[in-house]
Amino acid sequence: MIEIKDIYKSFDDHEVLKGISGKFEAGITNLIIGGSGSGKTTLLKCMVGLHAPTHGTVLYDGRDFTRMNFEQRIDIRKEIGMLFQGSALFDSMTVEENVMFPLNMFTEQKHKEKLDRVNFCLERVNLEGKNKLYPAELSGGMKKRVGIARAIAMNPKYLFCDEPNSGLDPKTSIVIDELIKEITEEYNTTTIVVTHDMNSVMGIGDYIIFLHEGKKYWEGSNKEIAHTDNKELNDFVFASRFMKAAKEKF
Amino acid sequence: MFYNFGRYILLLKSVFRKPEKWKIYWKQIISQMNYIGVGSLGLIAIISTFIGAVMTLQIAFQLVSDFIPKTIIGSVNRDSTILELSPTISAIVLAGKIGSSISSEIGTMRVSEQIDALEIMGINAPGYLILPKIISGVTMVPLLVIFAMFLSITGGYLGGTISGAVTPAEYMQGITTDFNPYTINVALVKAVVFGFLITSVSAYHGFYVKGGALEVAQASTKAVVINCISILAADYVITQLML
């Protein structure tokens, strides 16, 4: 479980996050949603330590991540897998080398064992046999799947996904969403997905935090989201014509 | 300026943290040595040979006097080449070739979140990305400078004898007369410092890029300019201290 308490983050005089708290349980898909500029990616970066919060605490199963130094954080970082918005695959490495990279860095396994693990992870994301391709030779959806394979290579306890569906067609988006949900349930990971994609919200949002202008405006599940009377959330959820039409119909 | 210098020092502190796994770093070092050293041989060879040849012709042109023996052409060429031209010109050329490449490589990794990915995995990104480049720089730049010295003096021989400005015997006598081996030490100290500056300054500019392709290109240009200035400043300081 990951718990955040009263997170504030400012860049110079601009306050991006204004006292956000929440609990993200293991085994379910936790979503942080909100419009562009609402602070969701900044919150995610504060949680994984890429930004230092101006104020507040991030607890990984009770361990205070925000008060740790670089060396102390390494143990927790080894338990983290992250899928980036742009996949962030290493351009100079093949798919196999990308997925094997954390294993090479942090394990003493023999090459055969590492290769078996890589093949298992690639199989898990339906990319078996693509080991020798370079990122430049992959489609956007394949890159995301390699990103997931790399993220799960070390059997992470915590999985973070930043806009996993950005730039993908609706069908591929659903494949990625389902993959994230399956992995979360199968390995009981604490999964946090940052998204503004309503398909993801309705499809995999077991627990959702809605951010607006740096504040938490609402929390709940995808079953509750359509029936809320929170104005800001309604404006966000029903912004698209499709969602408006769906609401009017039902 | 002080802000950037402070941040540069802090980055270097992170670079020299204990590596996670030397085996992985070693592979990176070999690859960088190949890129910096072997990859620059051709360019350094062409530039050094021509500079040596031109130097001989210019010295011969300026020293037209019956009171000055022609062997002096070889001596002046040798000392200028060893003390100044080979280390400094090679370093400035390498700052353009390697410096811009290092800066844009690391900058692209920054804007495409590859550096964030390394940090989240628990890898010391400055160490993993920059340390192998610095080690390769401080080892390969001196070797390239030695290579440049040899070719520049050879270029002087070819330029002088082909043009008839000096005979082969006079040139050979000139380069072997009153040779002070200490000048080689000065050149190598310069080369090590220049190798460190080229790699670390370029890496610094790439590492802190914010934005996209335009900012990566700007950082790369800035890295080359700052490299050239710092090479010339370091050149002056080392010369002042060692001669």
CSV table of C-alpha atoms in Angstrom, one decimal:
chain,number,residue,atom,x,y,z
A,1,MET,CA,0.0,0.0,0.0
A,2,ILE,CA,1.1,3.5,-0.7
A,3,GLU,CA,-0.1,6.4,1.4
A,4,ILE,CA,0.3,10.1,0.6
A,5,LYS,CA,-0.3,12.7,3.2
A,6,ASP,CA,-0.8,16.4,2.6
A,7,ILE,CA,1.4,16.7,-0.5
A,8,TYR,CA,2.3,20.2,-1.6
A,9,LYS,CA,4.5,21.1,-4.5
A,10,SER,CA,5.6,24.5,-5.8
A,11,PHE,CA,7.8,25.5,-8.7
A,12,ASP,CA,9.1,28.9,-7.9
A,13,ASP,CA,6.0,30.9,-6.9
A,14,HIS,CA,3.6,28.6,-8.7
A,15,GLU,CA,1.8,26.1,-6.4
A,16,VAL,CA,1.0,23.0,-8.4
A,17,LEU,CA,-0.2,20.6,-5.7
A,18,LYS,CA,-2.2,21.9,-2.7
A,19,GLY,CA,-2.4,19.4,0.1
A,20,ILE,CA,-3.3,16.0,-1.5
A,21,SER,CA,-3.8,12.9,0.6
A,22,GLY,CA,-4.9,9.4,-0.3
A,23,LYS,CA,-4.4,5.7,0.2
A,24,PHE,CA,-3.6,3.4,-2.7
A,25,GLU,CA,-4.3,-0.3,-1.9
A,26,ALA,CA,-2.5,-3.3,-3.4
A,27,GLY,CA,-4.3,-5.6,-5.9
A,28,ILE,CA,-6.6,-3.0,-7.3
A,29,THR,CA,-6.0,-0.4,-10.0
A,30,ASN,CA,-5.8,3.1,-8.6
A,31,LEU,CA,-6.3,6.0,-10.9
A,32,ILE,CA,-5.3,9.6,-10.6
A,33,ILE,CA,-7.4,11.6,-13.1
A,34,GLY,CA,-7.8,15.2,-14.0
A,35,GLY,CA,-7.5,17.7,-16.8
A,36,SER,CA,-4.3,18.9,-18.4
A,37,GLY,CA,-2.3,21.0,-15.8
A,38,SER,CA,-4.3,19.6,-12.9
A,39,GLY,CA,-1.1,18.3,-11.3
A,40,LYS,CA,-1.5,14.5,-11.8
A,41,THR,CA,1.9,13.9,-13.4
A,42,THR,CA,3.6,16.2,-10.8
A,43,LEU,CA,1.9,14.1,-8.0
A,44,LEU,CA,3.2,10.9,-9.6
A,45,LYS,CA,6.7,12.3,-9.8
A,46,CYS,CA,6.5,13.4,-6.2
A,47,MET,CA,5.5,9.8,-5.3
A,48,VAL,CA,8.4,8.1,-7.1
A,49,GLY,CA,10.9,10.7,-6.0
A,50,LEU,CA,11.6,12.5,-9.3
A,51,HIS,CA,10.3,15.7,-7.6
A,52,ALA,CA,10.8,16.5,-4.0
A,53,PRO,CA,7.5,17.6,-2.5
A,54,THR,CA,7.5,21.0,-0.9
A,55,HIS,CA,5.6,19.6,2.0
A,56,GLY,CA,4.0,16.2,2.9
A,57,THR,CA,4.9,12.5,3.2
A,58,VAL,CA,4.9,9.5,0.9
A,59,LEU,CA,4.7,6.1,2.7
A,60,TYR,CA,5.5,2.8,1.0
A,61,ASP,CA,4.0,0.2,3.3
A,62,GLY,CA,4.8,2.5,6.2
A,63,ARG,CA,8.3,3.4,5.0
A,64,ASP,CA,8.7,7.2,4.7
A,65,PHE,CA,10.2,7.7,1.2
A,66,THR,CA,10.3,11.5,1.4
A,67,ARG,CA,12.7,11.5,4.4
A,68,MET,CA,15.2,9.0,2.9
A,69,ASN,CA,18.5,9.8,1.2
A,70,PHE,CA,19.7,8.4,-2.2
A,71,GLU,CA,21.1,5.2,-0.8
A,72,GLN,CA,18.1,4.5,1.4
A,73,ARG,CA,15.7,5.0,-1.5
A,74,ILE,CA,17.5,2.4,-3.6
A,75,ASP,CA,15.9,-0.5,-1.8
A,76,ILE,CA,12.4,0.9,-2.4
A,77,ARG,CA,13.2,1.9,-6.0
A,78,LYS,CA,14.1,-1.8,-6.7
A,79,GLU,CA,10.5,-2.6,-5.8
A,80,ILE,CA,9.1,0.0,-8.2
A,81,GLY,CA,8.2,-0.5,-11.9
A,82,MET,CA,7.2,2.5,-14.0
A,83,LEU,CA,5.7,2.8,-17.4
A,84,PHE,CA,6.3,6.3,-18.9
A,85,GLN,CA,4.1,8.4,-21.1
A,86,GLY,CA,6.6,8.1,-23.9
A,87,SER,CA,7.7,4.6,-22.9
A,88,ALA,CA,11.3,5.9,-22.2
A,89,LEU,CA,12.9,2.8,-23.7
A,90,PHE,CA,16.7,3.1,-24.1
A,91,ASP,CA,17.2,3.8,-27.9
A,92,SER,CA,20.6,2.2,-28.1
A,93,MET,CA,19.4,-1.2,-26.7
A,94,THR,CA,17.2,-3.9,-28.2
A,95,VAL,CA,13.9,-4.9,-26.7
A,96,GLU,CA,15.7,-7.8,-24.9
A,97,GLU,CA,18.5,-5.5,-23.6
A,98,ASN,CA,15.9,-3.0,-22.4
A,99,VAL,CA,13.9,-5.6,-20.4
A,100,MET,CA,17.1,-7.3,-19.1
A,101,PHE,CA,18.7,-4.0,-18.0
A,102,PRO,CA,17.4,-3.9,-14.4
A,103,LEU,CA,18.2,-7.6,-14.0
A,104,ASN,CA,21.8,-6.9,-15.2
A,105,MET,CA,22.1,-4.0,-12.8
A,106,PHE,CA,20.6,-5.5,-9.7
A,107,THR,CA,20.8,-9.3,-9.8
A,108,GLU,CA,23.6,-11.9,-9.9
A,109,GLN,CA,21.6,-14.3,-12.1
A,110,LYS,CA,23.2,-16.2,-14.9
A,111,HIS,CA,22.5,-15.0,-18.5
A,112,LYS,CA,20.2,-18.0,-19.1
A,113,GLU,CA,18.1,-17.2,-16.1
A,114,LYS,CA,17.9,-13.5,-17.1
A,115,LEU,CA,16.9,-14.5,-20.6
A,116,ASP,CA,14.2,-16.8,-19.3
A,117,ARG,CA,12.8,-14.0,-17.2
A,118,VAL,CA,12.9,-11.5,-20.2
A,119,ASN,CA,11.1,-14.1,-22.4
A,120,PHE,CA,8.5,-14.6,-19.7
A,121,CYS,CA,7.9,-10.9,-19.4
A,122,LEU,CA,7.7,-10.4,-23.2
A,123,GLU,CA,5.3,-13.3,-23.5
A,124,ARG,CA,3.2,-11.8,-20.7
A,125,VAL,CA,2.8,-8.6,-22.9
A,126,ASN,CA,2.3,-10.6,-26.1
A,127,LEU,CA,5.6,-9.7,-27.6
A,128,GLU,CA,7.3,-13.0,-27.8
A,129,GLY,CA,10.0,-13.2,-30.5
A,130,LYS,CA,10.5,-9.5,-30.7
A,131,ASN,CA,13.7,-9.6,-28.6
A,132,LYS,CA,16.2,-8.3,-31.2
A,133,LEU,CA,14.1,-5.3,-32.4
A,134,TYR,CA,15.2,-1.8,-31.5
A,135,PRO,CA,12.7,0.7,-30.1
A,136,ALA,CA,12.7,2.7,-33.4
A,137,GLU,CA,11.3,-0.4,-35.1
A,138,LEU,CA,8.3,-0.7,-32.8
A,139,SER,CA,4.8,0.8,-33.0
A,140,GLY,CA,3.6,3.1,-30.2
A,141,GLY,CA,1.5,0.2,-28.6
A,142,MET,CA,4.4,-2.2,-28.8
A,143,LYS,CA,6.7,0.3,-27.1
A,144,LYS,CA,4.2,0.7,-24.3
A,145,ARG,CA,4.1,-3.1,-23.9
A,146,VAL,CA,7.9,-3.3,-23.8
A,147,GLY,CA,7.8,-0.6,-21.2
A,148,ILE,CA,5.4,-2.7,-19.2
A,149,ALA,CA,7.6,-5.8,-19.6
A,150,ARG,CA,10.6,-3.8,-18.4
A,151,ALA,CA,8.6,-2.4,-15.5
A,152,ILE,CA,7.6,-6.0,-14.3
A,153,ALA,CA,11.0,-7.6,-14.9
A,154,MET,CA,12.0,-7.2,-11.3
A,155,ASN,CA,8.6,-8.4,-9.9
A,156,PRO,CA,7.7,-4.9,-8.6
A,157,LYS,CA,5.6,-4.4,-5.6
A,158,TYR,CA,4.6,-1.0,-6.9
A,159,LEU,CA,3.7,-0.2,-10.4
A,160,PHE,CA,3.3,3.4,-11.7
A,161,CYS,CA,1.9,4.2,-15.1
A,162,ASP,CA,2.0,7.7,-16.5
A,163,GLU,CA,-0.6,8.3,-19.2
A,164,PRO,CA,-0.3,4.7,-20.5
A,165,ASN,CA,-2.8,5.3,-23.3
A,166,SER,CA,-1.6,8.6,-24.7
A,167,GLY,CA,-1.1,8.4,-28.5
A,168,LEU,CA,-2.7,5.0,-28.8
A,169,ASP,CA,-5.8,4.0,-30.8
A,170,PRO,CA,-8.9,3.0,-28.6
A,171,LYS,CA,-8.4,-0.7,-29.3
A,172,THR,CA,-4.7,-0.7,-28.3
A,173,SER,CA,-5.6,1.4,-25.3
A,174,ILE,CA,-8.0,-1.2,-24.0
A,175,VAL,CA,-5.3,-3.9,-24.5
A,176,ILE,CA,-2.9,-1.9,-22.4
A,177,ASP,CA,-5.5,-1.2,-19.7
A,178,GLU,CA,-6.4,-4.8,-19.4
A,179,LEU,CA,-2.8,-5.8,-19.3
A,180,ILE,CA,-2.2,-3.4,-16.4
A,181,LYS,CA,-5.3,-4.7,-14.6
A,182,GLU,CA,-4.3,-8.3,-15.1
A,183,ILE,CA,-0.8,-7.7,-13.8
A,184,THR,CA,-2.1,-5.8,-10.8
A,185,GLU,CA,-4.4,-8.6,-9.8
A,186,GLU,CA,-2.0,-11.5,-10.7
A,187,TYR,CA,1.0,-10.1,-8.7
A,188,ASN,CA,-1.0,-8.1,-6.1
A,189,THR,CA,0.9,-5.0,-7.0
A,190,THR,CA,0.0,-1.5,-5.8
A,191,THR,CA,-0.7,0.1,-9.1
A,192,ILE,CA,-1.2,3.8,-9.7
A,193,VAL,CA,-2.2,5.0,-13.2
A,194,VAL,CA,-2.3,8.6,-14.1
A,195,THR,CA,-4.7,9.2,-17.0
A,196,HIS,CA,-7.3,11.5,-18.5
A,197,ASP,CA,-8.7,8.7,-20.7
A,198,MET,CA,-12.4,8.1,-19.8
A,199,ASN,CA,-12.2,4.6,-21.3
A,200,SER,CA,-9.5,3.7,-18.7
A,201,VAL,CA,-11.5,5.4,-16.0
A,202,MET,CA,-14.7,3.4,-16.7
A,203,GLY,CA,-12.8,0.2,-17.6
A,204,ILE,CA,-10.2,-0.3,-14.8
A,205,GLY,CA,-10.8,2.5,-12.2
A,206,ASP,CA,-11.2,0.5,-9.0
A,207,TYR,CA,-10.2,3.5,-6.9
A,208,ILE,CA,-10.0,7.0,-8.4
A,209,ILE,CA,-8.7,10.3,-7.2
A,210,PHE,CA,-9.9,13.3,-9.2
A,211,LEU,CA,-7.5,16.4,-9.2
A,212,HIS,CA,-8.5,19.8,-10.3
A,213,GLU,CA,-6.2,22.9,-10.1
A,214,GLY,CA,-3.9,21.0,-7.8
A,215,LYS,CA,-6.5,19.9,-5.3
A,216,LYS,CA,-8.3,16.6,-4.7
A,217,TYR,CA,-11.9,17.2,-5.6
A,218,TRP,CA,-13.3,13.7,-5.4
A,219,GLU,CA,-12.4,10.1,-4.7
A,220,GLY,CA,-14.4,6.9,-5.3
A,221,SER,CA,-14.7,4.0,-7.8
A,222,ASN,CA,-15.7,3.9,-11.5
A,223,LYS,CA,-19.2,2.7,-10.4
A,224,GLU,CA,-19.7,5.9,-8.5
A,225,ILE,CA,-18.2,8.4,-10.9
A,226,ALA,CA,-21.2,8.7,-13.2
A,227,HIS,CA,-23.6,9.5,-10.4
A,228,THR,CA,-21.6,12.2,-8.6
A,229,ASP,CA,-22.9,15.7,-8.2
A,230,ASN,CA,-19.4,17.2,-8.0
A,231,LYS,CA,-19.5,19.9,-10.7
A,232,GLU,CA,-15.8,19.9,-11.6
A,233,LEU,CA,-15.8,16.1,-11.9
A,234,ASN,CA,-19.0,16.2,-14.0
A,235,ASP,CA,-17.4,18.8,-16.3
A,236,PHE,CA,-14.4,16.6,-16.7
A,237,VAL,CA,-16.2,13.3,-17.1
A,238,PHE,CA,-18.9,14.5,-19.5
A,239,ALA,CA,-16.8,16.9,-21.5
A,240,SER,CA,-16.8,14.7,-24.6
A,241,ARG,CA,-19.9,14.5,-26.8
A,242,PHE,CA,-19.8,10.7,-26.6
A,243,MET,CA,-20.0,10.8,-22.8
A,244,LYS,CA,-22.7,13.5,-22.9
A,245,ALA,CA,-24.8,11.4,-25.3
A,246,ALA,CA,-24.3,8.3,-23.2
A,247,LYS,CA,-25.5,10.1,-20.0
A,248,GLU,CA,-28.6,11.5,-21.8
A,249,LYS,CA,-29.4,8.0,-23.2
A,250,PHE,CA,-29.1,6.2,-19.8
B,1,MET,CA,27.4,31.6,-13.5
B,2,PHE,CA,27.9,30.7,-9.8
B,3,TYR,CA,24.6,28.8,-9.9
B,4,ASN,CA,25.8,26.7,-12.9
B,5,PHE,CA,29.2,26.2,-11.4
B,6,GLY,CA,27.7,25.0,-8.1
B,7,ARG,CA,25.3,22.6,-9.9
B,8,TYR,CA,28.2,21.3,-12.1
B,9,ILE,CA,30.2,20.5,-8.9
B,10,LEU,CA,27.2,18.7,-7.4
B,11,LEU,CA,26.7,16.8,-10.6
B,12,LEU,CA,30.4,15.7,-10.4
B,13,LYS,CA,29.8,14.6,-6.8
B,14,SER,CA,27.0,12.2,-8.0
B,15,VAL,CA,29.1,11.1,-11.0
B,16,PHE,CA,31.9,9.8,-8.7
B,17,ARG,CA,29.6,7.8,-6.4
B,18,LYS,CA,30.4,4.1,-6.2
B,19,PRO,CA,29.0,2.3,-9.3
B,20,GLU,CA,26.2,-0.2,-8.9
B,21,LYS,CA,28.1,-2.8,-10.9
B,22,TRP,CA,31.6,-2.3,-12.4
B,23,LYS,CA,31.0,-4.9,-15.0
B,24,ILE,CA,28.2,-2.9,-16.7
B,25,TYR,CA,30.3,0.3,-16.3
B,26,TRP,CA,33.3,-1.4,-17.9
B,27,LYS,CA,31.3,-2.2,-21.0
B,28,GLN,CA,30.2,1.4,-21.3
B,29,ILE,CA,33.8,2.6,-20.8
B,30,ILE,CA,35.1,0.4,-23.6
B,31,SER,CA,32.3,1.5,-25.9
B,32,GLN,CA,33.0,5.2,-25.1
B,33,MET,CA,36.8,4.7,-25.6
B,34,ASN,CA,36.1,3.3,-29.0
B,35,TYR,CA,33.8,6.2,-29.9
B,36,ILE,CA,36.1,9.0,-28.5
B,37,GLY,CA,39.4,7.5,-29.4
B,38,VAL,CA,39.1,5.3,-32.5
B,39,GLY,CA,36.2,7.4,-33.8
B,40,SER,CA,38.3,10.6,-33.8
B,41,LEU,CA,41.5,9.2,-35.3
B,42,GLY,CA,40.7,10.2,-38.9
B,43,LEU,CA,39.8,13.8,-38.0
B,44,ILE,CA,42.8,14.3,-35.8
B,45,ALA,CA,45.1,12.8,-38.4
B,46,ILE,CA,44.0,15.1,-41.2
B,47,ILE,CA,44.0,18.3,-39.0
B,48,SER,CA,47.4,17.5,-37.4
B,49,THR,CA,49.2,16.7,-40.6
B,50,PHE,CA,48.0,19.9,-42.3
B,51,ILE,CA,48.7,22.1,-39.3
B,52,GLY,CA,52.3,20.7,-39.1
B,53,ALA,CA,52.9,21.3,-42.8
B,54,VAL,CA,51.5,24.8,-42.7
B,55,MET,CA,53.5,25.6,-39.6
B,56,THR,CA,56.7,24.6,-41.3
B,57,LEU,CA,56.0,26.8,-44.3
B,58,GLN,CA,55.0,29.8,-42.1
B,59,ILE,CA,58.1,29.5,-39.9
B,60,ALA,CA,60.3,29.2,-43.0
B,61,PHE,CA,58.6,32.3,-44.4
B,62,GLN,CA,59.2,34.4,-41.3
B,63,LEU,CA,62.7,33.3,-40.6
B,64,VAL,CA,64.4,34.5,-43.7
B,65,SER,CA,67.9,35.5,-42.5
B,66,ASP,CA,71.4,34.3,-43.2
B,67,PHE,CA,72.1,34.5,-39.4
B,68,ILE,CA,69.4,31.9,-38.5
B,69,PRO,CA,70.1,28.3,-39.3
B,70,LYS,CA,67.3,26.5,-41.1
B,71,THR,CA,67.4,23.8,-38.4
B,72,ILE,CA,65.5,26.2,-36.3
B,73,ILE,CA,62.4,25.5,-38.4
B,74,GLY,CA,62.2,22.0,-37.1
B,75,SER,CA,62.9,23.1,-33.5
B,76,VAL,CA,60.2,25.8,-33.5
B,77,ASN,CA,57.7,23.5,-35.2
B,78,ARG,CA,58.4,20.7,-32.6
B,79,ASP,CA,58.0,22.9,-29.6
B,80,SER,CA,54.9,24.7,-30.8
B,81,THR,CA,53.3,21.4,-31.8
B,82,ILE,CA,54.1,19.7,-28.5
B,83,LEU,CA,53.3,22.5,-26.2
B,84,GLU,CA,50.4,24.2,-27.8
B,85,LEU,CA,49.1,23.1,-31.2
B,86,SER,CA,48.5,19.4,-30.7
B,87,PRO,CA,46.9,19.6,-27.2
B,88,THR,CA,44.8,22.7,-27.8
B,89,ILE,CA,43.8,22.4,-31.4
B,90,SER,CA,43.0,18.7,-30.9
B,91,ALA,CA,40.9,19.6,-27.8
B,92,ILE,CA,39.0,22.3,-29.6
B,93,VAL,CA,38.2,20.0,-32.5
B,94,LEU,CA,37.2,17.2,-30.1
B,95,ALA,CA,35.0,19.7,-28.1
B,96,GLY,CA,33.1,20.2,-31.4
B,97,LYS,CA,32.9,16.6,-32.4
B,98,ILE,CA,32.6,14.7,-29.0
B,99,GLY,CA,31.2,17.5,-26.9
B,100,SER,CA,28.2,18.2,-29.0
B,101,SER,CA,27.5,14.5,-29.4
B,102,ILE,CA,27.7,13.9,-25.6
B,103,SER,CA,25.5,16.9,-24.8
B,104,SER,CA,22.8,16.0,-27.4
B,105,GLU,CA,22.9,12.2,-26.5
B,106,ILE,CA,22.3,12.9,-22.8
B,107,GLY,CA,19.9,15.8,-23.5
B,108,THR,CA,17.8,13.6,-25.7
B,109,MET,CA,17.7,11.0,-22.9
B,110,ARG,CA,16.6,13.7,-20.5
B,111,VAL,CA,13.7,14.9,-22.7
B,112,SER,CA,12.6,11.4,-23.6
B,113,GLU,CA,12.4,10.5,-19.9
B,114,GLN,CA,15.2,7.8,-20.2
B,115,ILE,CA,17.1,9.5,-17.4
B,116,ASP,CA,14.0,9.4,-15.2
B,117,ALA,CA,13.6,5.7,-16.0
B,118,LEU,CA,17.2,5.1,-14.8
B,119,GLU,CA,16.6,7.0,-11.6
B,120,ILE,CA,13.4,5.2,-10.8
B,121,MET,CA,15.1,1.9,-11.3
B,122,GLY,CA,17.5,3.0,-8.5
B,123,ILE,CA,20.4,3.6,-10.8
B,124,ASN,CA,22.7,6.6,-10.2
B,125,ALA,CA,22.0,8.2,-13.6
B,126,PRO,CA,24.9,10.7,-13.5
B,127,GLY,CA,27.3,7.9,-12.7
B,128,TYR,CA,26.0,5.5,-15.2
B,129,LEU,CA,25.8,8.0,-18.1
B,130,ILE,CA,28.7,10.4,-17.4
B,131,LEU,CA,31.5,8.4,-15.5
B,132,PRO,CA,32.3,6.2,-18.5
B,133,LYS,CA,32.6,9.2,-20.7
B,134,ILE,CA,34.9,11.1,-18.3
B,135,ILE,CA,37.1,8.0,-17.9
B,136,SER,CA,37.3,7.6,-21.6
B,137,GLY,CA,38.0,11.3,-22.1
B,138,VAL,CA,40.9,11.5,-19.7
B,139,THR,CA,42.5,8.3,-21.2
B,140,MET,CA,41.8,8.7,-24.9
B,141,VAL,CA,42.4,12.5,-25.4
B,142,PRO,CA,46.1,12.2,-24.2
B,143,LEU,CA,46.5,9.2,-26.7
B,144,LEU,CA,45.0,11.3,-29.4
B,145,VAL,CA,47.3,14.2,-28.5
B,146,ILE,CA,50.4,12.0,-28.7
B,147,PHE,CA,49.1,10.8,-32.1
B,148,ALA,CA,48.5,14.4,-33.2
B,149,MET,CA,52.1,15.4,-32.1
B,150,PHE,CA,53.6,12.6,-34.2
B,151,LEU,CA,51.5,13.4,-37.3
B,152,SER,CA,52.0,17.1,-37.0
B,153,ILE,CA,55.8,16.8,-36.8
B,154,THR,CA,55.6,14.4,-39.7
B,155,GLY,CA,53.3,16.8,-41.6
B,156,GLY,CA,55.9,19.5,-41.0
B,157,TYR,CA,58.6,17.2,-42.5
B,158,LEU,CA,56.5,16.5,-45.6
B,159,GLY,CA,55.4,20.1,-46.1
B,160,GLY,CA,59.0,21.4,-45.7
B,161,THR,CA,60.6,18.9,-48.0
B,162,ILE,CA,57.9,19.0,-50.7
B,163,SER,CA,58.0,22.8,-50.9
B,164,GLY,CA,61.8,22.9,-50.5
B,165,ALA,CA,61.5,25.3,-47.6
B,166,VAL,CA,63.9,23.0,-45.6
B,167,THR,CA,65.9,20.0,-46.4
B,168,PRO,CA,65.0,16.6,-44.7
B,169,ALA,CA,68.4,16.6,-43.0
B,170,GLU,CA,68.0,20.2,-41.6
B,171,TYR,CA,64.5,19.4,-40.4
B,172,MET,CA,65.5,16.2,-38.7
B,173,GLN,CA,68.4,17.9,-37.1
B,174,GLY,CA,66.1,20.7,-35.9
B,175,ILE,CA,63.5,18.4,-34.3
B,176,THR,CA,66.2,16.4,-32.5
B,177,THR,CA,68.4,19.3,-31.2
B,178,ASP,CA,67.9,20.6,-27.7
B,179,PHE,CA,64.7,18.5,-27.1
B,180,ASN,CA,63.3,19.0,-23.6
B,181,PRO,CA,61.2,15.9,-22.6
B,182,TYR,CA,59.4,18.0,-20.0
B,183,THR,CA,57.4,19.6,-22.8
B,184,ILE,CA,55.7,16.3,-23.3
B,185,ASN,CA,54.6,16.2,-19.6
B,186,VAL,CA,53.1,19.7,-20.0
B,187,ALA,CA,51.2,18.5,-23.1
B,188,LEU,CA,49.9,15.4,-21.4
B,189,VAL,CA,48.7,17.3,-18.3
B,190,LYS,CA,46.9,19.6,-20.7
B,191,ALA,CA,45.4,16.7,-22.6
B,192,VAL,CA,44.1,15.0,-19.4
B,193,VAL,CA,42.5,18.3,-18.2
B,194,PHE,CA,41.0,19.0,-21.6
B,195,GLY,CA,39.6,15.4,-21.8
B,196,PHE,CA,38.0,15.9,-18.4
B,197,LEU,CA,36.5,19.3,-19.4
B,198,ILE,CA,35.2,18.2,-22.8
B,199,THR,CA,33.3,15.2,-21.4
B,200,SER,CA,32.1,16.7,-18.1
B,201,VAL,CA,31.0,20.1,-19.3
B,202,SER,CA,29.2,18.6,-22.3
B,203,ALA,CA,27.5,16.0,-20.1
B,204,TYR,CA,26.4,18.8,-17.6
B,205,HIS,CA,24.7,20.8,-20.4
B,206,GLY,CA,22.9,17.7,-21.7
B,207,PHE,CA,21.9,16.4,-18.2
B,208,TYR,CA,20.0,19.5,-17.2
B,209,VAL,CA,18.1,20.2,-20.5
B,210,LYS,CA,14.5,21.1,-20.1
B,211,GLY,CA,12.1,21.1,-23.0
B,212,GLY,CA,12.4,19.4,-26.4
B,213,ALA,CA,14.5,19.1,-29.6
B,214,LEU,CA,15.2,22.9,-29.8
B,215,GLU,CA,16.5,23.0,-26.2
B,216,VAL,CA,18.7,19.9,-26.8
B,217,ALA,CA,20.2,21.7,-29.9
B,218,GLN,CA,20.8,24.9,-27.9
B,219,ALA,CA,22.4,22.9,-25.0
B,220,SER,CA,24.7,21.2,-27.5
B,221,THR,CA,25.8,24.6,-29.0
B,222,LYS,CA,26.3,26.0,-25.5
B,223,ALA,CA,28.3,23.0,-24.5
B,224,VAL,CA,30.7,23.5,-27.4
B,225,VAL,CA,31.1,27.3,-26.7
B,226,ILE,CA,31.7,26.8,-23.0
B,227,ASN,CA,34.1,23.9,-23.7
B,228,CYS,CA,36.2,26.1,-26.0
B,229,ILE,CA,36.4,28.9,-23.5
B,230,SER,CA,37.2,26.6,-20.6
B,231,ILE,CA,39.9,24.8,-22.7
B,232,LEU,CA,41.6,28.1,-23.6
B,233,ALA,CA,41.4,29.3,-19.9
B,234,ALA,CA,42.8,26.0,-18.6
B,235,ASP,CA,45.5,26.1,-21.3
B,236,TYR,CA,46.6,29.5,-20.0
B,237,VAL,CA,46.6,28.4,-16.3
B,238,ILE,CA,48.5,25.1,-17.0
B,239,THR,CA,51.1,26.9,-19.1
B,240,GLN,CA,51.5,29.5,-16.4
B,241,LEU,CA,51.9,26.9,-13.7
B,242,MET,CA,54.1,24.5,-15.5
B,243,LEU,CA,56.5,26.6,-17.6
